[in-house]
Amino acid sequence: METGEIAQPISGNKPYQERARRALPLLVRQAEAQTTVYYSDLALELGMSNPRNLNYVLGSIGQALQLLEAEWEEVIPPIQCLVINRNTELPGEGIGWFITEKNDFRKLSRKQQREIVKAELQRIFAYRKWSKVLEALGLKPVSVDYSALLTKASTFRGGGEGERHKKLKWFVAQHPEAIKLPRTVSSGQVEYPLPSGDSLDVMFTDGDDWIAVEVKSSISVPADILRGLFQCVKYRAVIEAYQAAKYLPQSARTILVLEGLLPDGLIPLKNILGIEVIENITPL
C-alpha cells in the first residue's frame, strides 16, 4: 500500500502531520520561486535527520490537498512533486498515488515518469492560489528578510585571492571525487574563462554536462557566501548561453563548495535559488 494512501491529512497531532504543516508553506515558497527541492535539503530545513521520513509528511500534504479539492470542486496540483531525489531528479514513487492511476507510476519507464512529472511541475508553477490553499488549511506563508545581508553582499569587496581560497580551489580541481562527481569526470580546469568576463574557480566536464564550481574558504563571511550563491545562479545562466552560442546541448550545473558550513540562515535561500552546496571540504 502506498505511503500516500496510508498517511492522514495534516490536521492531526502525529509527528509527521505536524511536520507536514511546517513543510507545506516551504513547498509553496518553492512553487512561487519555480524551483524544486531535494529530499535531503527539505529535511535539513525541517530539522529532520532522515530524509526518508519525508514520505509520510508528503503523503499527508497530498491527502490534505485532495480533501481541499473535493471541498473547492477544482483541481489543486500535487505540490509534493517539487520534492525530488538527488540521483533520479524525480519525486518518490509514492507520488504515483496522486498523479496517475494510483499504482501505475512505478510501472512506467524513467522517460515516461519524467514527462509526467514535467507536466505536473508546470501546473504547480502556474497555479495562482497557493496562498489561498495555505489560508484554507490555517497555515501562514514563510519568508526570511535578507535585506541587510543582500546589501552587504552587494557591496562586499574581498582583499584578493588568499592562500586558503587558492588551496581549496586547486584541491577541488584535482579531486572531483571529493565533491561527489562521477568517476568519469577527470581533473577540472582552474580559472576557466567565460565570455561574460567572469572566471570560474573550477570547471569540470562530463560528456555534454558542464559543471562549474565556486569555492569559499573557511574564512568567508556570510555576506561572501551569499554572494557565492548568486554567483552560481549567474554562472549557470552564462554557461547555458555560451553552450547555445557554440551549438552545444544546454546542460549546466553549478556547485558552491565550502571549506566550512553553510550558515543556517542561508539554507532557505539556497533552496529558493536551487543551488547545490557541498560543505566541509578540507584540502589535504
JSON list of C-alpha atoms in Angstrom, two decimals, residues 79-283:
[
{"chain": "A", "resi": 79, "resn": "ILE", "atom": "CA", "xyz": [2.79, 20.35, -4.83]},
{"chain": "A", "resi": 80, "resn": "GLN", "atom": "CA", "xyz": [4.71, 17.47, -3.24]},
{"chain": "A", "resi": 81, "resn": "CYS", "atom": "CA", "xyz": [6.07, 16.77, -6.76]},
{"chain": "A", "resi": 82, "resn": "LEU", "atom": "CA", "xyz": [8.54, 19.58, -6.04]},
{"chain": "A", "resi": 83, "resn": "VAL", "atom": "CA", "xyz": [10.48, 17.31, -3.68]},
{"chain": "A", "resi": 84, "resn": "ILE", "atom": "CA", "xyz": [12.86, 15.21, -5.75]},
{"chain": "A", "resi": 85, "resn": "ASN", "atom": "CA", "xyz": [15.57, 12.60, -5.34]},
{"chain": "A", "resi": 86, "resn": "ARG", "atom": "CA", "xyz": [19.11, 13.88, -5.91]},
{"chain": "A", "resi": 87, "resn": "ASN", "atom": "CA", "xyz": [20.07, 10.84, -8.01]},
{"chain": "A", "resi": 88, "resn": "THR", "atom": "CA", "xyz": [16.99, 10.46, -10.22]},
{"chain": "A", "resi": 89, "resn": "GLU", "atom": "CA", "xyz": [15.77, 14.09, -10.22]},
{"chain": "A", "resi": 90, "resn": "LEU", "atom": "CA", "xyz": [12.29, 12.61, -9.73]},
{"chain": "A", "resi": 91, "resn": "PRO", "atom": "CA", "xyz": [9.82, 12.54, -6.83]},
{"chain": "A", "resi": 92, "resn": "GLY", "atom": "CA", "xyz": [9.48, 9.34, -4.84]},
{"chain": "A", "resi": 93, "resn": "GLU", "atom": "CA", "xyz": [7.33, 6.56, -6.23]},
{"chain": "A", "resi": 94, "resn": "GLY", "atom": "CA", "xyz": [4.63, 7.40, -3.70]},
{"chain": "A", "resi": 95, "resn": "ILE", "atom": "CA", "xyz": [3.74, 10.42, -5.82]},
{"chain": "A", "resi": 96, "resn": "GLY", "atom": "CA", "xyz": [2.05, 7.98, -8.20]},
{"chain": "A", "resi": 97, "resn": "TRP", "atom": "CA", "xyz": [-0.90, 7.79, -5.82]},
{"chain": "A", "resi": 98, "resn": "PHE", "atom": "CA", "xyz": [-1.62, 11.45, -6.54]},
{"chain": "A", "resi": 99, "resn": "ILE", "atom": "CA", "xyz": [-0.73, 11.96, -10.22]},
{"chain": "A", "resi": 100, "resn": "THR", "atom": "CA", "xyz": [-1.53, 8.73, -12.14]},
{"chain": "A", "resi": 101, "resn": "GLU", "atom": "CA", "xyz": [-3.88, 5.81, -11.95]},
{"chain": "A", "resi": 102, "resn": "LYS", "atom": "CA", "xyz": [-2.76, 5.07, -8.40]},
{"chain": "A", "resi": 103, "resn": "ASN", "atom": "CA", "xyz": [-0.04, 2.38, -8.52]},
{"chain": "A", "resi": 104, "resn": "ASP", "atom": "CA", "xyz": [0.80, 2.72, -12.22]},
{"chain": "A", "resi": 105, "resn": "PHE", "atom": "CA", "xyz": [3.57, 5.32, -11.86]},
{"chain": "A", "resi": 106, "resn": "ARG", "atom": "CA", "xyz": [6.22, 2.85, -10.73]},
{"chain": "A", "resi": 107, "resn": "LYS", "atom": "CA", "xyz": [5.47, 0.65, -13.74]},
{"chain": "A", "resi": 108, "resn": "LEU", "atom": "CA", "xyz": [6.33, 3.40, -16.22]},
{"chain": "A", "resi": 109, "resn": "SER", "atom": "CA", "xyz": [9.73, 3.85, -17.85]},
{"chain": "A", "resi": 110, "resn": "ARG", "atom": "CA", "xyz": [12.00, 6.52, -16.43]},
{"chain": "A", "resi": 111, "resn": "LYS", "atom": "CA", "xyz": [11.38, 8.65, -19.55]},
{"chain": "A", "resi": 112, "resn": "GLN", "atom": "CA", "xyz": [7.59, 8.39, -19.12]},
{"chain": "A", "resi": 113, "resn": "GLN", "atom": "CA", "xyz": [7.89, 9.28, -15.44]},
{"chain": "A", "resi": 114, "resn": "ARG", "atom": "CA", "xyz": [9.94, 12.35, -16.33]},
{"chain": "A", "resi": 115, "resn": "GLU", "atom": "CA", "xyz": [7.35, 13.51, -18.85]},
{"chain": "A", "resi": 116, "resn": "ILE", "atom": "CA", "xyz": [4.53, 13.14, -16.34]},
{"chain": "A", "resi": 117, "resn": "VAL", "atom": "CA", "xyz": [6.46, 14.96, -13.61]},
{"chain": "A", "resi": 118, "resn": "LYS", "atom": "CA", "xyz": [7.47, 17.73, -16.02]},
{"chain": "A", "resi": 119, "resn": "ALA", "atom": "CA", "xyz": [3.81, 18.37, -16.84]},
{"chain": "A", "resi": 120, "resn": "GLU", "atom": "CA", "xyz": [2.89, 18.39, -13.14]},
{"chain": "A", "resi": 121, "resn": "LEU", "atom": "CA", "xyz": [5.67, 20.87, -12.34]},
{"chain": "A", "resi": 122, "resn": "GLN", "atom": "CA", "xyz": [4.35, 23.26, -14.97]},
{"chain": "A", "resi": 123, "resn": "ARG", "atom": "CA", "xyz": [0.89, 23.06, -13.39]},
{"chain": "A", "resi": 124, "resn": "ILE", "atom": "CA", "xyz": [2.34, 23.64, -9.93]},
{"chain": "A", "resi": 125, "resn": "PHE", "atom": "CA", "xyz": [4.34, 26.68, -11.08]},
{"chain": "A", "resi": 126, "resn": "ALA", "atom": "CA", "xyz": [1.35, 28.13, -12.95]},
{"chain": "A", "resi": 127, "resn": "TYR", "atom": "CA", "xyz": [-1.14, 27.68, -10.09]},
{"chain": "A", "resi": 128, "resn": "ARG", "atom": "CA", "xyz": [-2.12, 31.03, -8.58]},
{"chain": "A", "resi": 129, "resn": "LYS", "atom": "CA", "xyz": [-3.98, 30.00, -5.44]},
{"chain": "A", "resi": 130, "resn": "TRP", "atom": "CA", "xyz": [-1.22, 28.67, -3.21]},
{"chain": "A", "resi": 131, "resn": "SER", "atom": "CA", "xyz": [-1.69, 31.47, -0.70]},
{"chain": "A", "resi": 132, "resn": "LYS", "atom": "CA", "xyz": [-5.39, 30.63, -0.53]},
{"chain": "A", "resi": 133, "resn": "VAL", "atom": "CA", "xyz": [-4.52, 26.96, -0.02]},
{"chain": "A", "resi": 134, "resn": "LEU", "atom": "CA", "xyz": [-2.40, 27.90, 3.00]},
{"chain": "A", "resi": 135, "resn": "GLU", "atom": "CA", "xyz": [-5.15, 30.14, 4.35]},
{"chain": "A", "resi": 136, "resn": "ALA", "atom": "CA", "xyz": [-7.77, 27.41, 3.93]},
{"chain": "A", "resi": 137, "resn": "LEU", "atom": "CA", "xyz": [-5.57, 24.99, 5.90]},
{"chain": "A", "resi": 138, "resn": "GLY", "atom": "CA", "xyz": [-4.87, 27.51, 8.65]},
{"chain": "A", "resi": 139, "resn": "LEU", "atom": "CA", "xyz": [-1.22, 27.99, 7.69]},
{"chain": "A", "resi": 140, "resn": "LYS", "atom": "CA", "xyz": [0.88, 31.09, 7.11]},
{"chain": "A", "resi": 141, "resn": "PRO", "atom": "CA", "xyz": [3.42, 31.72, 4.34]},
{"chain": "A", "resi": 142, "resn": "VAL", "atom": "CA", "xyz": [7.11, 31.72, 5.26]},
{"chain": "A", "resi": 143, "resn": "SER", "atom": "CA", "xyz": [9.57, 34.45, 4.47]},
{"chain": "A", "resi": 144, "resn": "VAL", "atom": "CA", "xyz": [13.03, 35.47, 5.58]},
{"chain": "A", "resi": 145, "resn": "ASP", "atom": "CA", "xyz": [14.21, 39.05, 5.33]},
{"chain": "A", "resi": 146, "resn": "TYR", "atom": "CA", "xyz": [17.62, 39.03, 3.70]},
{"chain": "A", "resi": 147, "resn": "SER", "atom": "CA", "xyz": [17.68, 42.78, 3.02]},
{"chain": "A", "resi": 148, "resn": "ALA", "atom": "CA", "xyz": [20.61, 43.63, 5.27]},
{"chain": "A", "resi": 149, "resn": "LEU", "atom": "CA", "xyz": [22.72, 40.67, 4.16]},
{"chain": "A", "resi": 150, "resn": "LEU", "atom": "CA", "xyz": [21.89, 41.28, 0.49]},
{"chain": "A", "resi": 151, "resn": "THR", "atom": "CA", "xyz": [23.12, 44.85, 0.87]},
{"chain": "A", "resi": 152, "resn": "LYS", "atom": "CA", "xyz": [26.35, 43.62, 2.44]},
{"chain": "A", "resi": 153, "resn": "ALA", "atom": "CA", "xyz": [26.80, 41.06, -0.33]},
{"chain": "A", "resi": 154, "resn": "SER", "atom": "CA", "xyz": [26.19, 43.73, -2.98]},
{"chain": "A", "resi": 155, "resn": "THR", "atom": "CA", "xyz": [28.94, 45.93, -1.57]},
{"chain": "A", "resi": 156, "resn": "PHE", "atom": "CA", "xyz": [31.30, 43.17, -0.42]},
{"chain": "A", "resi": 157, "resn": "ARG", "atom": "CA", "xyz": [34.84, 43.53, -1.65]},
{"chain": "A", "resi": 158, "resn": "GLY", "atom": "CA", "xyz": [37.37, 40.83, -0.93]},
{"chain": "A", "resi": 159, "resn": "GLY", "atom": "CA", "xyz": [41.02, 41.51, -0.40]},
{"chain": "A", "resi": 160, "resn": "GLY", "atom": "CA", "xyz": [42.18, 39.48, -3.37]},
{"chain": "A", "resi": 161, "resn": "GLU", "atom": "CA", "xyz": [42.65, 35.74, -3.54]},
{"chain": "A", "resi": 162, "resn": "GLY", "atom": "CA", "xyz": [44.00, 34.36, -0.30]},
{"chain": "A", "resi": 163, "resn": "GLU", "atom": "CA", "xyz": [46.09, 31.24, 0.16]},
{"chain": "A", "resi": 164, "resn": "ARG", "atom": "CA", "xyz": [43.19, 29.29, 1.72]},
{"chain": "A", "resi": 165, "resn": "HIS", "atom": "CA", "xyz": [40.96, 30.01, -1.26]},
{"chain": "A", "resi": 166, "resn": "LYS", "atom": "CA", "xyz": [43.70, 29.10, -3.72]},
{"chain": "A", "resi": 167, "resn": "LYS", "atom": "CA", "xyz": [44.50, 25.86, -1.92]},
{"chain": "A", "resi": 168, "resn": "LEU", "atom": "CA", "xyz": [40.82, 24.85, -1.78]},
{"chain": "A", "resi": 169, "resn": "LYS", "atom": "CA", "xyz": [40.33, 25.65, -5.45]},
{"chain": "A", "resi": 170, "resn": "TRP", "atom": "CA", "xyz": [43.28, 23.55, -6.59]},
{"chain": "A", "resi": 171, "resn": "PHE", "atom": "CA", "xyz": [42.32, 20.68, -4.30]},
{"chain": "A", "resi": 172, "resn": "VAL", "atom": "CA", "xyz": [38.79, 20.55, -5.73]},
{"chain": "A", "resi": 173, "resn": "ALA", "atom": "CA", "xyz": [40.14, 20.70, -9.30]},
{"chain": "A", "resi": 174, "resn": "GLN", "atom": "CA", "xyz": [42.39, 17.70, -8.68]},
{"chain": "A", "resi": 175, "resn": "HIS", "atom": "CA", "xyz": [39.88, 15.70, -6.63]},
{"chain": "A", "resi": 176, "resn": "PRO", "atom": "CA", "xyz": [36.44, 15.71, -8.31]},
{"chain": "A", "resi": 177, "resn": "GLU", "atom": "CA", "xyz": [35.51, 12.69, -6.20]},
{"chain": "A", "resi": 178, "resn": "ALA", "atom": "CA", "xyz": [35.72, 14.91, -3.10]},
{"chain": "A", "resi": 179, "resn": "ILE", "atom": "CA", "xyz": [32.63, 16.79, -4.29]},
{"chain": "A", "resi": 180, "resn": "LYS", "atom": "CA", "xyz": [30.83, 13.57, -5.32]},
{"chain": "A", "resi": 181, "resn": "LEU", "atom": "CA", "xyz": [31.29, 13.90, -9.08]},
{"chain": "A", "resi": 182, "resn": "PRO", "atom": "CA", "xyz": [31.14, 10.69, -11.15]},
{"chain": "A", "resi": 183, "resn": "ARG", "atom": "CA", "xyz": [34.29, 8.66, -11.68]},
{"chain": "A", "resi": 184, "resn": "THR", "atom": "CA", "xyz": [34.08, 9.53, -15.37]},
{"chain": "A", "resi": 185, "resn": "VAL", "atom": "CA", "xyz": [34.98, 13.14, -14.53]},
{"chain": "A", "resi": 186, "resn": "SER", "atom": "CA", "xyz": [38.67, 13.96, -14.86]},
{"chain": "A", "resi": 187, "resn": "SER", "atom": "CA", "xyz": [40.54, 16.84, -13.22]},
{"chain": "A", "resi": 188, "resn": "GLY", "atom": "CA", "xyz": [39.00, 20.28, -13.63]},
{"chain": "A", "resi": 189, "resn": "GLN", "atom": "CA", "xyz": [40.31, 23.48, -15.18]},
{"chain": "A", "resi": 190, "resn": "VAL", "atom": "CA", "xyz": [41.09, 26.27, -12.73]},
{"chain": "A", "resi": 191, "resn": "GLU", "atom": "CA", "xyz": [40.12, 29.86, -13.59]},
{"chain": "A", "resi": 192, "resn": "TYR", "atom": "CA", "xyz": [38.04, 28.85, -16.60]},
{"chain": "A", "resi": 193, "resn": "PRO", "atom": "CA", "xyz": [37.21, 32.00, -18.64]},
{"chain": "A", "resi": 194, "resn": "LEU", "atom": "CA", "xyz": [33.64, 32.81, -19.69]},
{"chain": "A", "resi": 195, "resn": "PRO", "atom": "CA", "xyz": [32.64, 35.27, -22.44]},
{"chain": "A", "resi": 196, "resn": "SER", "atom": "CA", "xyz": [30.92, 37.39, -19.78]},
{"chain": "A", "resi": 197, "resn": "GLY", "atom": "CA", "xyz": [34.36, 38.27, -18.45]},
{"chain": "A", "resi": 198, "resn": "ASP", "atom": "CA", "xyz": [33.98, 36.03, -15.41]},
{"chain": "A", "resi": 199, "resn": "SER", "atom": "CA", "xyz": [36.44, 33.31, -14.45]},
{"chain": "A", "resi": 200, "resn": "LEU", "atom": "CA", "xyz": [35.10, 30.16, -12.84]},
{"chain": "A", "resi": 201, "resn": "ASP", "atom": "CA", "xyz": [37.07, 28.85, -9.88]},
{"chain": "A", "resi": 202, "resn": "VAL", "atom": "CA", "xyz": [36.90, 25.35, -11.38]},
{"chain": "A", "resi": 203, "resn": "MET", "atom": "CA", "xyz": [35.23, 23.88, -14.46]},
{"chain": "A", "resi": 204, "resn": "PHE", "atom": "CA", "xyz": [34.61, 20.16, -14.98]},
{"chain": "A", "resi": 205, "resn": "THR", "atom": "CA", "xyz": [33.08, 18.44, -17.99]},
{"chain": "A", "resi": 206, "resn": "ASP", "atom": "CA", "xyz": [31.30, 15.11, -18.13]},
{"chain": "A", "resi": 207, "resn": "GLY", "atom": "CA", "xyz": [30.13, 14.41, -21.67]},
{"chain": "A", "resi": 208, "resn": "ASP", "atom": "CA", "xyz": [27.67, 17.18, -22.55]},
{"chain": "A", "resi": 209, "resn": "ASP", "atom": "CA", "xyz": [27.48, 18.33, -18.92]},
{"chain": "A", "resi": 210, "resn": "TRP", "atom": "CA", "xyz": [29.50, 21.35, -17.78]},
{"chain": "A", "resi": 211, "resn": "ILE", "atom": "CA", "xyz": [29.96, 21.56, -14.02]},
{"chain": "A", "resi": 212, "resn": "ALA", "atom": "CA", "xyz": [31.03, 24.94, -12.64]},
{"chain": "A", "resi": 213, "resn": "VAL", "atom": "CA", "xyz": [32.34, 25.16, -9.09]},
{"chain": "A", "resi": 214, "resn": "GLU", "atom": "CA", "xyz": [32.58, 28.28, -6.94]},
{"chain": "A", "resi": 215, "resn": "VAL", "atom": "CA", "xyz": [34.64, 27.79, -3.77]},
{"chain": "A", "resi": 216, "resn": "LYS", "atom": "CA", "xyz": [34.60, 29.67, -0.48]},
{"chain": "A", "resi": 217, "resn": "SER", "atom": "CA", "xyz": [37.23, 29.05, 2.16]},
{"chain": "A", "resi": 218, "resn": "SER", "atom": "CA", "xyz": [36.60, 28.80, 5.89]},
{"chain": "A", "resi": 219, "resn": "ILE", "atom": "CA", "xyz": [37.38, 32.50, 6.37]},
{"chain": "A", "resi": 220, "resn": "SER", "atom": "CA", "xyz": [34.48, 33.59, 4.12]},
{"chain": "A", "resi": 221, "resn": "VAL", "atom": "CA", "xyz": [31.89, 35.67, 5.98]},
{"chain": "A", "resi": 222, "resn": "PRO", "atom": "CA", "xyz": [28.11, 35.10, 5.46]},
{"chain": "A", "resi": 223, "resn": "ALA", "atom": "CA", "xyz": [27.87, 38.01, 3.01]},
{"chain": "A", "resi": 224, "resn": "ASP", "atom": "CA", "xyz": [30.58, 36.44, 0.86]},
{"chain": "A", "resi": 225, "resn": "ILE", "atom": "CA", "xyz": [28.87, 33.03, 0.98]},
{"chain": "A", "resi": 226, "resn": "LEU", "atom": "CA", "xyz": [25.56, 34.64, -0.02]},
{"chain": "A", "resi": 227, "resn": "ARG", "atom": "CA", "xyz": [27.41, 36.29, -2.87]},
{"chain": "A", "resi": 228, "resn": "GLY", "atom": "CA", "xyz": [28.63, 32.84, -3.87]},
{"chain": "A", "resi": 229, "resn": "LEU", "atom": "CA", "xyz": [25.06, 31.56, -4.10]},
{"chain": "A", "resi": 230, "resn": "PHE", "atom": "CA", "xyz": [24.18, 34.33, -6.53]},
{"chain": "A", "resi": 231, "resn": "GLN", "atom": "CA", "xyz": [27.39, 33.77, -8.48]},
{"chain": "A", "resi": 232, "resn": "CYS", "atom": "CA", "xyz": [26.25, 30.18, -9.03]},
{"chain": "A", "resi": 233, "resn": "VAL", "atom": "CA", "xyz": [22.93, 31.45, -10.40]},
{"chain": "A", "resi": 234, "resn": "LYS", "atom": "CA", "xyz": [24.79, 33.76, -12.77]},
{"chain": "A", "resi": 235, "resn": "TYR", "atom": "CA", "xyz": [27.31, 31.16, -13.91]},
{"chain": "A", "resi": 236, "resn": "ARG", "atom": "CA", "xyz": [24.61, 28.62, -14.72]},
{"chain": "A", "resi": 237, "resn": "ALA", "atom": "CA", "xyz": [22.81, 31.12, -16.98]},
{"chain": "A", "resi": 238, "resn": "VAL", "atom": "CA", "xyz": [26.02, 32.29, -18.66]},
{"chain": "A", "resi": 239, "resn": "ILE", "atom": "CA", "xyz": [27.24, 28.74, -19.30]},
{"chain": "A", "resi": 240, "resn": "GLU", "atom": "CA", "xyz": [23.95, 27.71, -20.89]},
{"chain": "A", "resi": 241, "resn": "ALA", "atom": "CA", "xyz": [24.06, 30.80, -23.12]},
{"chain": "A", "resi": 242, "resn": "TYR", "atom": "CA", "xyz": [27.68, 30.00, -24.00]},
{"chain": "A", "resi": 243, "resn": "GLN", "atom": "CA", "xyz": [26.71, 26.43, -24.88]},
{"chain": "A", "resi": 244, "resn": "ALA", "atom": "CA", "xyz": [23.87, 27.68, -27.07]},
{"chain": "A", "resi": 245, "resn": "ALA", "atom": "CA", "xyz": [26.24, 30.03, -28.89]},
{"chain": "A", "resi": 246, "resn": "LYS", "atom": "CA", "xyz": [28.53, 27.08, -29.60]},
{"chain": "A", "resi": 247, "resn": "TYR", "atom": "CA", "xyz": [25.58, 24.94, -30.83]},
{"chain": "A", "resi": 248, "resn": "LEU", "atom": "CA", "xyz": [26.04, 22.56, -27.90]},
{"chain": "A", "resi": 249, "resn": "PRO", "atom": "CA", "xyz": [23.36, 20.97, -25.70]},
{"chain": "A", "resi": 250, "resn": "GLN", "atom": "CA", "xyz": [22.47, 23.35, -22.87]},
{"chain": "A", "resi": 251, "resn": "SER", "atom": "CA", "xyz": [23.42, 21.35, -19.80]},
{"chain": "A", "resi": 252, "resn": "ALA", "atom": "CA", "xyz": [24.98, 23.31, -16.94]},
{"chain": "A", "resi": 253, "resn": "ARG", "atom": "CA", "xyz": [25.34, 22.52, -13.27]},
{"chain": "A", "resi": 254, "resn": "THR", "atom": "CA", "xyz": [26.79, 24.80, -10.63]},
{"chain": "A", "resi": 255, "resn": "ILE", "atom": "CA", "xyz": [28.07, 23.85, -7.17]},
{"chain": "A", "resi": 256, "resn": "LEU", "atom": "CA", "xyz": [29.07, 26.06, -4.26]},
{"chain": "A", "resi": 257, "resn": "VAL", "atom": "CA", "xyz": [31.84, 24.30, -2.35]},
{"chain": "A", "resi": 258, "resn": "LEU", "atom": "CA", "xyz": [32.53, 25.43, 1.20]},
{"chain": "A", "resi": 259, "resn": "GLU", "atom": "CA", "xyz": [35.50, 24.62, 3.38]},
{"chain": "A", "resi": 260, "resn": "GLY", "atom": "CA", "xyz": [33.20, 25.27, 6.33]},
{"chain": "A", "resi": 261, "resn": "LEU", "atom": "CA", "xyz": [29.43, 25.09, 6.80]},
{"chain": "A", "resi": 262, "resn": "LEU", "atom": "CA", "xyz": [26.60, 26.97, 5.14]},
{"chain": "A", "resi": 263, "resn": "PRO", "atom": "CA", "xyz": [25.15, 29.36, 7.76]},
{"chain": "A", "resi": 264, "resn": "ASP", "atom": "CA", "xyz": [21.75, 28.11, 8.94]},
{"chain": "A", "resi": 265, "resn": "GLY", "atom": "CA", "xyz": [20.14, 31.39, 7.94]},
{"chain": "A", "resi": 266, "resn": "LEU", "atom": "CA", "xyz": [21.10, 30.84, 4.30]},
{"chain": "A", "resi": 267, "resn": "ILE", "atom": "CA", "xyz": [19.54, 27.38, 3.97]},
{"chain": "A", "resi": 268, "resn": "PRO", "atom": "CA", "xyz": [16.12, 28.75, 2.87]},
{"chain": "A", "resi": 269, "resn": "LEU", "atom": "CA", "xyz": [17.76, 30.99, 0.27]},
{"chain": "A", "resi": 270, "resn": "LYS", "atom": "CA", "xyz": [19.85, 28.11, -1.06]},
{"chain": "A", "resi": 271, "resn": "ASN", "atom": "CA", "xyz": [16.65, 26.11, -1.54]},
{"chain": "A", "resi": 272, "resn": "ILE", "atom": "CA", "xyz": [14.81, 29.04, -3.15]},
{"chain": "A", "resi": 273, "resn": "LEU", "atom": "CA", "xyz": [17.63, 29.53, -5.66]},
{"chain": "A", "resi": 274, "resn": "GLY", "atom": "CA", "xyz": [18.06, 25.81, -6.23]},
{"chain": "A", "resi": 275, "resn": "ILE", "atom": "CA", "xyz": [21.82, 25.89, -5.64]},
{"chain": "A", "resi": 276, "resn": "GLU", "atom": "CA", "xyz": [23.76, 22.75, -4.77]},
{"chain": "A", "resi": 277, "resn": "VAL", "atom": "CA", "xyz": [26.06, 23.31, -1.80]},
{"chain": "A", "resi": 278, "resn": "ILE", "atom": "CA", "xyz": [28.75, 20.90, -0.62]},
{"chain": "A", "resi": 279, "resn": "GLU", "atom": "CA", "xyz": [30.21, 21.61, 2.82]},
{"chain": "A", "resi": 280, "resn": "ASN", "atom": "CA", "xyz": [33.21, 20.63, 4.90]},
{"chain": "A", "resi": 281, "resn": "ILE", "atom": "CA", "xyz": [35.67, 20.13, 2.05]},
{"chain": "A", "resi": 282, "resn": "THR", "atom": "CA", "xyz": [39.14, 20.17, 3.59]},
{"chain": "A", "resi": 283, "resn": "PRO", "atom": "CA", "xyz": [42.20, 20.27, 1.32]}
]
